[in-house]
PDB file of C-alpha atoms in Angstrom:
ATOM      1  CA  UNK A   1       7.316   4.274  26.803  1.00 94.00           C
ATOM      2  CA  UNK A   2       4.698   4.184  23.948  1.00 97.00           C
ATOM      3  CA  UNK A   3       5.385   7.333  22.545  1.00 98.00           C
ATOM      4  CA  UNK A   4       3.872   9.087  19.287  1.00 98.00           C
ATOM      5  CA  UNK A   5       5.155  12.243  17.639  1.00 98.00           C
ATOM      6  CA  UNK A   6       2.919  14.183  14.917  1.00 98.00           C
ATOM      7  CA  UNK A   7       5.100  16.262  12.570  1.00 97.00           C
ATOM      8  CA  UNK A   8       4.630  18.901  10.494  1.00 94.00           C
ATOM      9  CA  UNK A   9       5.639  21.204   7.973  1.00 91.00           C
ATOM     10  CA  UNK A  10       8.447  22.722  10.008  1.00 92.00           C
ATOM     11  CA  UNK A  11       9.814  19.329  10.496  1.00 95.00           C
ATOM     12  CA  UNK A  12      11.104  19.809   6.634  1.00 94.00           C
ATOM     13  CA  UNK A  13      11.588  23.272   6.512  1.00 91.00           C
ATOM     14  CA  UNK A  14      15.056  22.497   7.183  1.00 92.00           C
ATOM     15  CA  UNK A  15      15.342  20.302   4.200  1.00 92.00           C
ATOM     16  CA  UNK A  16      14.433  23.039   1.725  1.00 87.00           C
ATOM     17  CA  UNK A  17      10.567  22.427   1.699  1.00 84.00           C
ATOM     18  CA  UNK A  18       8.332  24.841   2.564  1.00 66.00           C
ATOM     19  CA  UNK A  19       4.826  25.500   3.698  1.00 58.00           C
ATOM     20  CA  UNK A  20       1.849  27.169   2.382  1.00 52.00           C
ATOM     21  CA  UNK A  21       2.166  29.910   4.757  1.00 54.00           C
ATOM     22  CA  UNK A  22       5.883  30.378   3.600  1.00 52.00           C
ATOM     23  CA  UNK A  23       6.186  34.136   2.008  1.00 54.00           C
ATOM     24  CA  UNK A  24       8.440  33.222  -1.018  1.00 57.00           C
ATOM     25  CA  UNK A  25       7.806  29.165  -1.594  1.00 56.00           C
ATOM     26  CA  UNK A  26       6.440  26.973  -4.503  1.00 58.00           C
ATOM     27  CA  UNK A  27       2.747  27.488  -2.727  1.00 61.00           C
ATOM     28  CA  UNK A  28       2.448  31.805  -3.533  1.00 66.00           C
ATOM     29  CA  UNK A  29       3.092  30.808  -7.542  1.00 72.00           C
ATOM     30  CA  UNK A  30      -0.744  29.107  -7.212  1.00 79.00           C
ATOM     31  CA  UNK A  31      -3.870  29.949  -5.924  1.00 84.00           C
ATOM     32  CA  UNK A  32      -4.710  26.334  -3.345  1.00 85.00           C
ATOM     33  CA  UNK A  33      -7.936  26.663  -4.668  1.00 89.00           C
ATOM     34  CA  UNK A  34      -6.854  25.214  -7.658  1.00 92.00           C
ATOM     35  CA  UNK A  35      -3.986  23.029  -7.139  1.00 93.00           C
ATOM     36  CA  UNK A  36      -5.198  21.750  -3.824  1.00 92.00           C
ATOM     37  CA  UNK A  37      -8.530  21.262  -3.925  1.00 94.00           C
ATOM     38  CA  UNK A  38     -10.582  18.381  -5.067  1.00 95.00           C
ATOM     39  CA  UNK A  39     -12.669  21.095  -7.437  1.00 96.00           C
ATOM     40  CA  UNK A  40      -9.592  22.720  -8.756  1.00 96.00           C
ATOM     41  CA  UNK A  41      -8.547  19.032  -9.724  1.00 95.00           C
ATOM     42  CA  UNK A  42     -11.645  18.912 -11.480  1.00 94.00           C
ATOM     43  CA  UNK A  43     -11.868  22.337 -13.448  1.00 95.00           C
ATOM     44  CA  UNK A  44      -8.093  21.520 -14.674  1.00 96.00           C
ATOM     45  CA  UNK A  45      -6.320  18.740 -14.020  1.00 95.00           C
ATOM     46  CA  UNK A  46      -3.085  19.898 -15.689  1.00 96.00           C
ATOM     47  CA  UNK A  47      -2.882  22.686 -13.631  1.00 95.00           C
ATOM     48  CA  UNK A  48      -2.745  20.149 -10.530  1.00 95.00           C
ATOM     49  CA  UNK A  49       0.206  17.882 -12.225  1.00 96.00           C
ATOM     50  CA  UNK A  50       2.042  20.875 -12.822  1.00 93.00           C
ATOM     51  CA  UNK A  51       1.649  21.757  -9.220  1.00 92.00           C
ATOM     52  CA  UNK A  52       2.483  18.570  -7.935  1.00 94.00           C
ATOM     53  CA  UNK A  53       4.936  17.512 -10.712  1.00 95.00           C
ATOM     54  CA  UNK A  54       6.812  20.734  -9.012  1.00 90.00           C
ATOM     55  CA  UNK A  55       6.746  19.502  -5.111  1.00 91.00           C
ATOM     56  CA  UNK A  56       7.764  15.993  -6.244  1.00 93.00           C
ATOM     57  CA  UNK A  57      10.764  17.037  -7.751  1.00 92.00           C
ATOM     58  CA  UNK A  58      11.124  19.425  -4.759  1.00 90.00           C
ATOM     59  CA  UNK A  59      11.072  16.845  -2.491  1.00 92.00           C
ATOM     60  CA  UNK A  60      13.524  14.257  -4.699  1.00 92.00           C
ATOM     61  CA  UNK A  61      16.205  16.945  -4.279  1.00 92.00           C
ATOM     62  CA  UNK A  62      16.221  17.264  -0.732  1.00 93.00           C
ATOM     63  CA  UNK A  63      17.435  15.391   2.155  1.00 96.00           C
ATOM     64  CA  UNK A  64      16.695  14.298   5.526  1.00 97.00           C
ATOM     65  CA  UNK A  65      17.492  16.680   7.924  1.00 98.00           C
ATOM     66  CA  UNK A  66      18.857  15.826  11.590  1.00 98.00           C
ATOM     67  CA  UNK A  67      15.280  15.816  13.028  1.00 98.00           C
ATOM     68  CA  UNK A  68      14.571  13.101  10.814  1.00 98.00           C
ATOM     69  CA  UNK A  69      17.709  11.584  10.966  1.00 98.00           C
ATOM     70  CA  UNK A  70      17.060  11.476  15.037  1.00 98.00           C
ATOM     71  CA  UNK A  71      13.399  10.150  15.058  1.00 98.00           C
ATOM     72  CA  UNK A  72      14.705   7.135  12.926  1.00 98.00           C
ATOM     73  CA  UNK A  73      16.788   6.537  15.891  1.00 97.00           C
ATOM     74  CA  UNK A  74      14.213   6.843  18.594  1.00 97.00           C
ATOM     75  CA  UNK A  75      12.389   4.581  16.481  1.00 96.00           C
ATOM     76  CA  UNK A  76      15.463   2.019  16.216  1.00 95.00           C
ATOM     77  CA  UNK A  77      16.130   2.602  20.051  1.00 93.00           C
ATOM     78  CA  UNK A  78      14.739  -0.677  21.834  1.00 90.00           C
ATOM     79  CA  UNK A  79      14.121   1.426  24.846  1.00 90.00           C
ATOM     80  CA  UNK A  80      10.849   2.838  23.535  1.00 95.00           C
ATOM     81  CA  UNK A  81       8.164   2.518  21.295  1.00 96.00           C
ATOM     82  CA  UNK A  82       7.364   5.281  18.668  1.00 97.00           C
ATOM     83  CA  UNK A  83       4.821   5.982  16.103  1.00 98.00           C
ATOM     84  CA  UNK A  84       5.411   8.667  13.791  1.00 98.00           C
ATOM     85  CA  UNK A  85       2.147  10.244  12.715  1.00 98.00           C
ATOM     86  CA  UNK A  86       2.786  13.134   9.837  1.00 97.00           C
ATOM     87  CA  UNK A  87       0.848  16.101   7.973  1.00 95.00           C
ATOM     88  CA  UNK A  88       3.593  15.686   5.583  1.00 96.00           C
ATOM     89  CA  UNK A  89       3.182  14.234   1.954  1.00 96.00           C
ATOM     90  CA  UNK A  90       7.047  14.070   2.022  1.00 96.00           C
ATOM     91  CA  UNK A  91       8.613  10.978   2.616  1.00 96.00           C
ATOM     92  CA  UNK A  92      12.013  12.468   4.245  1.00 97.00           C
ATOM     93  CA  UNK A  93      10.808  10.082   7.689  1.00 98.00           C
ATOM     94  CA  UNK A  94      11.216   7.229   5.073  1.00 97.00           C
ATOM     95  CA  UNK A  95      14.492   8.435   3.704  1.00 97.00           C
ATOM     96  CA  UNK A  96      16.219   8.725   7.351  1.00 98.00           C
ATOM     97  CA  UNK A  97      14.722   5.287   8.275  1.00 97.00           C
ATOM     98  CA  UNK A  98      12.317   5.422   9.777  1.00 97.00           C
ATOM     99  CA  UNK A  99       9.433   2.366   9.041  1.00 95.00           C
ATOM    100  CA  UNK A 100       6.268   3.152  11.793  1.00 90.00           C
ATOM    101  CA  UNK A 101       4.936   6.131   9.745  1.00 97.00           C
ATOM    102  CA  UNK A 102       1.617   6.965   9.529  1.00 98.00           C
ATOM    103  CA  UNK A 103       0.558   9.923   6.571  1.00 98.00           C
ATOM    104  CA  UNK A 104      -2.612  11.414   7.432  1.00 97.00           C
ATOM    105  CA  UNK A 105      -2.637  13.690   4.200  1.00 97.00           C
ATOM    106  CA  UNK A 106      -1.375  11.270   1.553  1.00 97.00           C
ATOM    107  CA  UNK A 107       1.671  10.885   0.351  1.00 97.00           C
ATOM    108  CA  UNK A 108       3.489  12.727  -2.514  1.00 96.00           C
ATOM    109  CA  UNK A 109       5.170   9.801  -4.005  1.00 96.00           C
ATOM    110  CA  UNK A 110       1.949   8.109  -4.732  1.00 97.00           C
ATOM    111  CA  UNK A 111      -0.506   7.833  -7.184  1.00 97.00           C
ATOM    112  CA  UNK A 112      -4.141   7.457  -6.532  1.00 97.00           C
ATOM    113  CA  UNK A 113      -7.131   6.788  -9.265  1.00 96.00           C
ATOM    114  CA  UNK A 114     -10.068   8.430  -8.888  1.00 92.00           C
ATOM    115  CA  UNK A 115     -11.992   5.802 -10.623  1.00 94.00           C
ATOM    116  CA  UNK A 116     -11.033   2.582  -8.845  1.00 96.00           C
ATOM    117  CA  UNK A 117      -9.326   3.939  -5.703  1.00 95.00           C
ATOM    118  CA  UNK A 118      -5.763   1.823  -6.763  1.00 97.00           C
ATOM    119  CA  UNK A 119      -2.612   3.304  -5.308  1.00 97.00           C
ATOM    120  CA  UNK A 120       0.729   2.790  -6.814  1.00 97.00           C
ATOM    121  CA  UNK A 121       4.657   4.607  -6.821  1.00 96.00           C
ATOM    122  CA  UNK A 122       4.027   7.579  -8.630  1.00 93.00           C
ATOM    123  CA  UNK A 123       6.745   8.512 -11.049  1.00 94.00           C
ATOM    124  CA  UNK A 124       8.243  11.865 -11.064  1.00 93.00           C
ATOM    125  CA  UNK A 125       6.539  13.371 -13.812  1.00 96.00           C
ATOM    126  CA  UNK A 126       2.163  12.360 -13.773  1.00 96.00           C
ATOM    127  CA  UNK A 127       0.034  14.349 -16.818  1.00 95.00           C
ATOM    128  CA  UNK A 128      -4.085  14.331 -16.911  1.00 92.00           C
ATOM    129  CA  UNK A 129      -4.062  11.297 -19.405  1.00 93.00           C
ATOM    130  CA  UNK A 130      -1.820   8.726 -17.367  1.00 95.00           C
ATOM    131  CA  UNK A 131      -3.762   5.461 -17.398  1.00 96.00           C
ATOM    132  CA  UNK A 132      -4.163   3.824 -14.116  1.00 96.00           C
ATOM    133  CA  UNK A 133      -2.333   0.815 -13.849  1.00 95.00           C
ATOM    134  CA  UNK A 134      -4.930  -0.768 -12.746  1.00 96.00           C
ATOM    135  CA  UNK A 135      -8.158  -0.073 -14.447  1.00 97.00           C
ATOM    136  CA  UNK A 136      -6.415   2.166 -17.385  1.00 96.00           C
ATOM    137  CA  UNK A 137      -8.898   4.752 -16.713  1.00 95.00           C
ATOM    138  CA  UNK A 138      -7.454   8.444 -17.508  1.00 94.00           C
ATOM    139  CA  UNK A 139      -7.993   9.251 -13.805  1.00 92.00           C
ATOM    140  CA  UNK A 140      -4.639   9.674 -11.915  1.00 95.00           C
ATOM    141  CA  UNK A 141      -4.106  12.045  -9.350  1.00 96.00           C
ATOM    142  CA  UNK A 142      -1.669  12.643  -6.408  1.00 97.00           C
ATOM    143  CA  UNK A 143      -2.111  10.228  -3.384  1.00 98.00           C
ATOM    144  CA  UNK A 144      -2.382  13.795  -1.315  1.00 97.00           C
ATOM    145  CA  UNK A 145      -5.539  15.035   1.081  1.00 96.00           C
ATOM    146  CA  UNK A 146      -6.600  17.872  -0.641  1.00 95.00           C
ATOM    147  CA  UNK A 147      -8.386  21.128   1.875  1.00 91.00           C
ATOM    148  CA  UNK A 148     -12.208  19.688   1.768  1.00 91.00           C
ATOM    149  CA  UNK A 149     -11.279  15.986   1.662  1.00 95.00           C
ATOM    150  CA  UNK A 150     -11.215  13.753   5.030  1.00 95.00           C
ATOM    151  CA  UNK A 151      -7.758  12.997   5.930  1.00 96.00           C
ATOM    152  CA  UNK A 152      -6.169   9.089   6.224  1.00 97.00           C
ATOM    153  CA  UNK A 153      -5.844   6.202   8.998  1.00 97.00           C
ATOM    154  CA  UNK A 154      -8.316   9.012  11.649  1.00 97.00           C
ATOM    155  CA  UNK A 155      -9.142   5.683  13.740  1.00 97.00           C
ATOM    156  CA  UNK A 156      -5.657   4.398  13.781  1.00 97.00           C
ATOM    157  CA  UNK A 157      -4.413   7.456  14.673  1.00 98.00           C
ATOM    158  CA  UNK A 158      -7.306   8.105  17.569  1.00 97.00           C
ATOM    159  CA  UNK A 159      -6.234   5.010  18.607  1.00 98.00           C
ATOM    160  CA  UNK A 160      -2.892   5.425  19.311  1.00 98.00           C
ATOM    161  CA  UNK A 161      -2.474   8.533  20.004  1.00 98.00           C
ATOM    162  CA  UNK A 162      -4.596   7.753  23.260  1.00 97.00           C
ATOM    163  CA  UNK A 163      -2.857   4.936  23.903  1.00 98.00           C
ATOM    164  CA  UNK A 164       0.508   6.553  24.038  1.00 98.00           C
ATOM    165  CA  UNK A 165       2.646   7.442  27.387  1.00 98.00           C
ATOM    166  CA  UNK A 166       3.725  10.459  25.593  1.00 98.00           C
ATOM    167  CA  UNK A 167       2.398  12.690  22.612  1.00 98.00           C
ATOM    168  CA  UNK A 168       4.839  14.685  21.124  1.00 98.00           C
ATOM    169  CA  UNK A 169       4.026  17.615  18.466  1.00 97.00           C
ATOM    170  CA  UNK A 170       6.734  18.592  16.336  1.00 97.00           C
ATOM    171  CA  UNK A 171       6.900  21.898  13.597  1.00 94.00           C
ATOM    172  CA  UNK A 172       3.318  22.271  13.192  1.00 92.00           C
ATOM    173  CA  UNK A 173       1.691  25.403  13.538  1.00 87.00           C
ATOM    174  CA  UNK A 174      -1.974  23.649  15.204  1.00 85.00           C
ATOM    175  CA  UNK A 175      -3.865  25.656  12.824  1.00 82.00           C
ATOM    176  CA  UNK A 176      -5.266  22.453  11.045  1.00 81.00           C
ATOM    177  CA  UNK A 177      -7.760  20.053  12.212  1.00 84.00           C
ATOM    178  CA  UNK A 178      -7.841  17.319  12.683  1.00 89.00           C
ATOM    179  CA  UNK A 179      -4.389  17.197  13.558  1.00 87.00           C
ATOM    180  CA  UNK A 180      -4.593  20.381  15.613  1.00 86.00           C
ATOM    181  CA  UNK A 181      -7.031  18.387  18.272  1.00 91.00           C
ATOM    182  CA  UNK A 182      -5.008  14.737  18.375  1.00 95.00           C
ATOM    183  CA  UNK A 183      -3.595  17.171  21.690  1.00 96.00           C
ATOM    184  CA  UNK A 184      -6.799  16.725  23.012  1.00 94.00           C
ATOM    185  CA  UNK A 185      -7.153  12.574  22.648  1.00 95.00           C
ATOM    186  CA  UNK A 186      -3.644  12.054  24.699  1.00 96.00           C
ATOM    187  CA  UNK A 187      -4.139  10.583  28.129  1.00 96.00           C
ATOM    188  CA  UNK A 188      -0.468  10.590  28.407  1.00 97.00           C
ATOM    189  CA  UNK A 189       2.392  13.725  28.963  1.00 98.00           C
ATOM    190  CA  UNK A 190       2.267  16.116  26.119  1.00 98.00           C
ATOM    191  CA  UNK A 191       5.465  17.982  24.996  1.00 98.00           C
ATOM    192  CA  UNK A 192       5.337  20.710  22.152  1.00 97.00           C
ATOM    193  CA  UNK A 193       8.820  20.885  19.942  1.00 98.00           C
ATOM    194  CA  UNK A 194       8.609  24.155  17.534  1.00 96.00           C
ATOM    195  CA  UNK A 195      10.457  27.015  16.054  1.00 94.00           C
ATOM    196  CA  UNK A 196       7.892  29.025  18.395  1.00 93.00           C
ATOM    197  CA  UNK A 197       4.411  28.842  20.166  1.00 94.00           C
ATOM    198  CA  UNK A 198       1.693  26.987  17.948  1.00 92.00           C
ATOM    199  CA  UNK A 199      -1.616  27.787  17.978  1.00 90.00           C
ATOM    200  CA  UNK A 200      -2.392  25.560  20.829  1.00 92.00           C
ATOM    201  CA  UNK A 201       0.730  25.332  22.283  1.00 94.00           C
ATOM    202  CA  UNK A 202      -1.015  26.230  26.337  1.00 94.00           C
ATOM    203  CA  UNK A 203      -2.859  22.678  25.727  1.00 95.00           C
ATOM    204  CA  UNK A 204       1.370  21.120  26.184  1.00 97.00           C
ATOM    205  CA  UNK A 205       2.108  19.809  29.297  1.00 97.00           C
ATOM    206  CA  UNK A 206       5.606  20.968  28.274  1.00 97.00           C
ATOM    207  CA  UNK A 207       7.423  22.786  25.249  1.00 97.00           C
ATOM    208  CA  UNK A 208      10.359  23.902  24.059  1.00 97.00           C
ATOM    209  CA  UNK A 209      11.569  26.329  21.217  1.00 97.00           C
ATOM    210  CA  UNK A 210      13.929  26.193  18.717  1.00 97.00           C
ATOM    211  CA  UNK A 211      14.839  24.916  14.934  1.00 96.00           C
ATOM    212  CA  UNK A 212      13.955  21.134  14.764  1.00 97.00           C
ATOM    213  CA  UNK A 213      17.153  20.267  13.588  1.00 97.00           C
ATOM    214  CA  UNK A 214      18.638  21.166  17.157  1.00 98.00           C
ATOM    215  CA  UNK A 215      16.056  20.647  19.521  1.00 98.00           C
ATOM    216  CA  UNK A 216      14.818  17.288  18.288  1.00 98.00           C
ATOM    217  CA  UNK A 217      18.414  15.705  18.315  1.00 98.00           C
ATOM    218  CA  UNK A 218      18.572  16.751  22.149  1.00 98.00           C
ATOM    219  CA  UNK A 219      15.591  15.840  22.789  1.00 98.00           C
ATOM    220  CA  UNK A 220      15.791  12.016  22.021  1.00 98.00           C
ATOM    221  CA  UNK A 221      19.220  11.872  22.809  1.00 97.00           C
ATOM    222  CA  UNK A 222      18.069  12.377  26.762  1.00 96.00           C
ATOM    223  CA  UNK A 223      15.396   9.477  25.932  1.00 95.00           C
ATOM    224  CA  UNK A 224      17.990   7.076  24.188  1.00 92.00           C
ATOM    225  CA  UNK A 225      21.088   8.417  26.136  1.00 80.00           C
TER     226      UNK A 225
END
């Protein structure tokens, strides 16, 4: 099967890295109008690096979790074809081995210039004045989709997602488009894989409940047996 699974947040959870809508995570210290928006960026850019200074080194000290771990697999399995599509700036997919990944919001570990548009590995510590590597303008910013800006690879992701046998949402609470509607562009099956109900969970063919770290290992290991 061509298969395509669209992760989010809750994906990593597990792994120590939280969400926005988490009660007691790195998000509540800011206000996301100014770390994660591109007019926050603008009004202090400092604040931003701080911000994002703090999720990279979140997301060096954690590991893949066994949901990762077990989507690598699929993905190494030569029974099927998968596609990883992710709201997730993390690169913990990466880290478990997995190579077909597609980030729709950016990526974390990234750099971007707002000048020249040059990406580049982003070290672990980025301040307002970094030069860009490529056109030394004082310009660098996370390679993230900030809440205004038009997230990545759309027509790729259109593309396959229609194309697929099987569309597969995994720990994401449906409350953010466009990734909320890709449900809508399968012509395939559609499972649901979540903590609990999403948003749009009655547009699944199918679903099932639980921590990712259990219910995602089961669930491939009946596809890979």
């Amino acid at each position: 099967m061509k298969i395509v699974v669209l992760t989010g947040a809750g994906i990593s959870a597990e792994s120590g890295l939280g969400t926005f809508r988490d009660q007691d995570g790195l998000w509540t210290k800011y206000d996301l109008e100014e770390v994660a928006t591109p007019e926050g960026f603008a009004r202090n850019p400092a604040l931003v690096h701080e911000f994002y200074n703090a999720r990279r080194a979140n997301c060096l000290e954690s590991l893949p979790n066994a949901a990762h771990e077990a989507l690598a697999k699929l993905e190494r399995s030569t029974q099927h074809e998968l596609t990883i599509v992710t709201q997730n700036v993390d690169n913990l997919h990466e880290r478990a081995g997995a190579a077909q990944v597609i980030h729709m919001h950016g990526e974390l570990m990234r750099g971007l210039c707002a000048a020249c548009d040059a990406r580049w590995d982003a070290p672990a510590t980025m301040q307002p004045d970094d030069p860009c590597p490529s056109c030394a303008a004082p310009a660098t910013r996370p390679d993230v989709v900030w809440f205004g800006e038009i997230p990545y690879h759309m027509d790729r992701i259109a593309a396959v997602v229609s194309a697929a046998d099987l569309f597969v949402a995994i720990g994401t609470s449906a409350e953010v488009y466009p990734a909320a509607g890709l449900v809508e562009l399968a012509q395939g099956e559609t499972l649901e894989l979540n903590l609990e109900p999403s948003a749009r969970t009655n547009a699944f063919d199918a679903r099932r409940f639980g921590p990712a770290t259990e219910i995602v290992p089961a669930w491939v290991a009946e596809l890979t047996g």
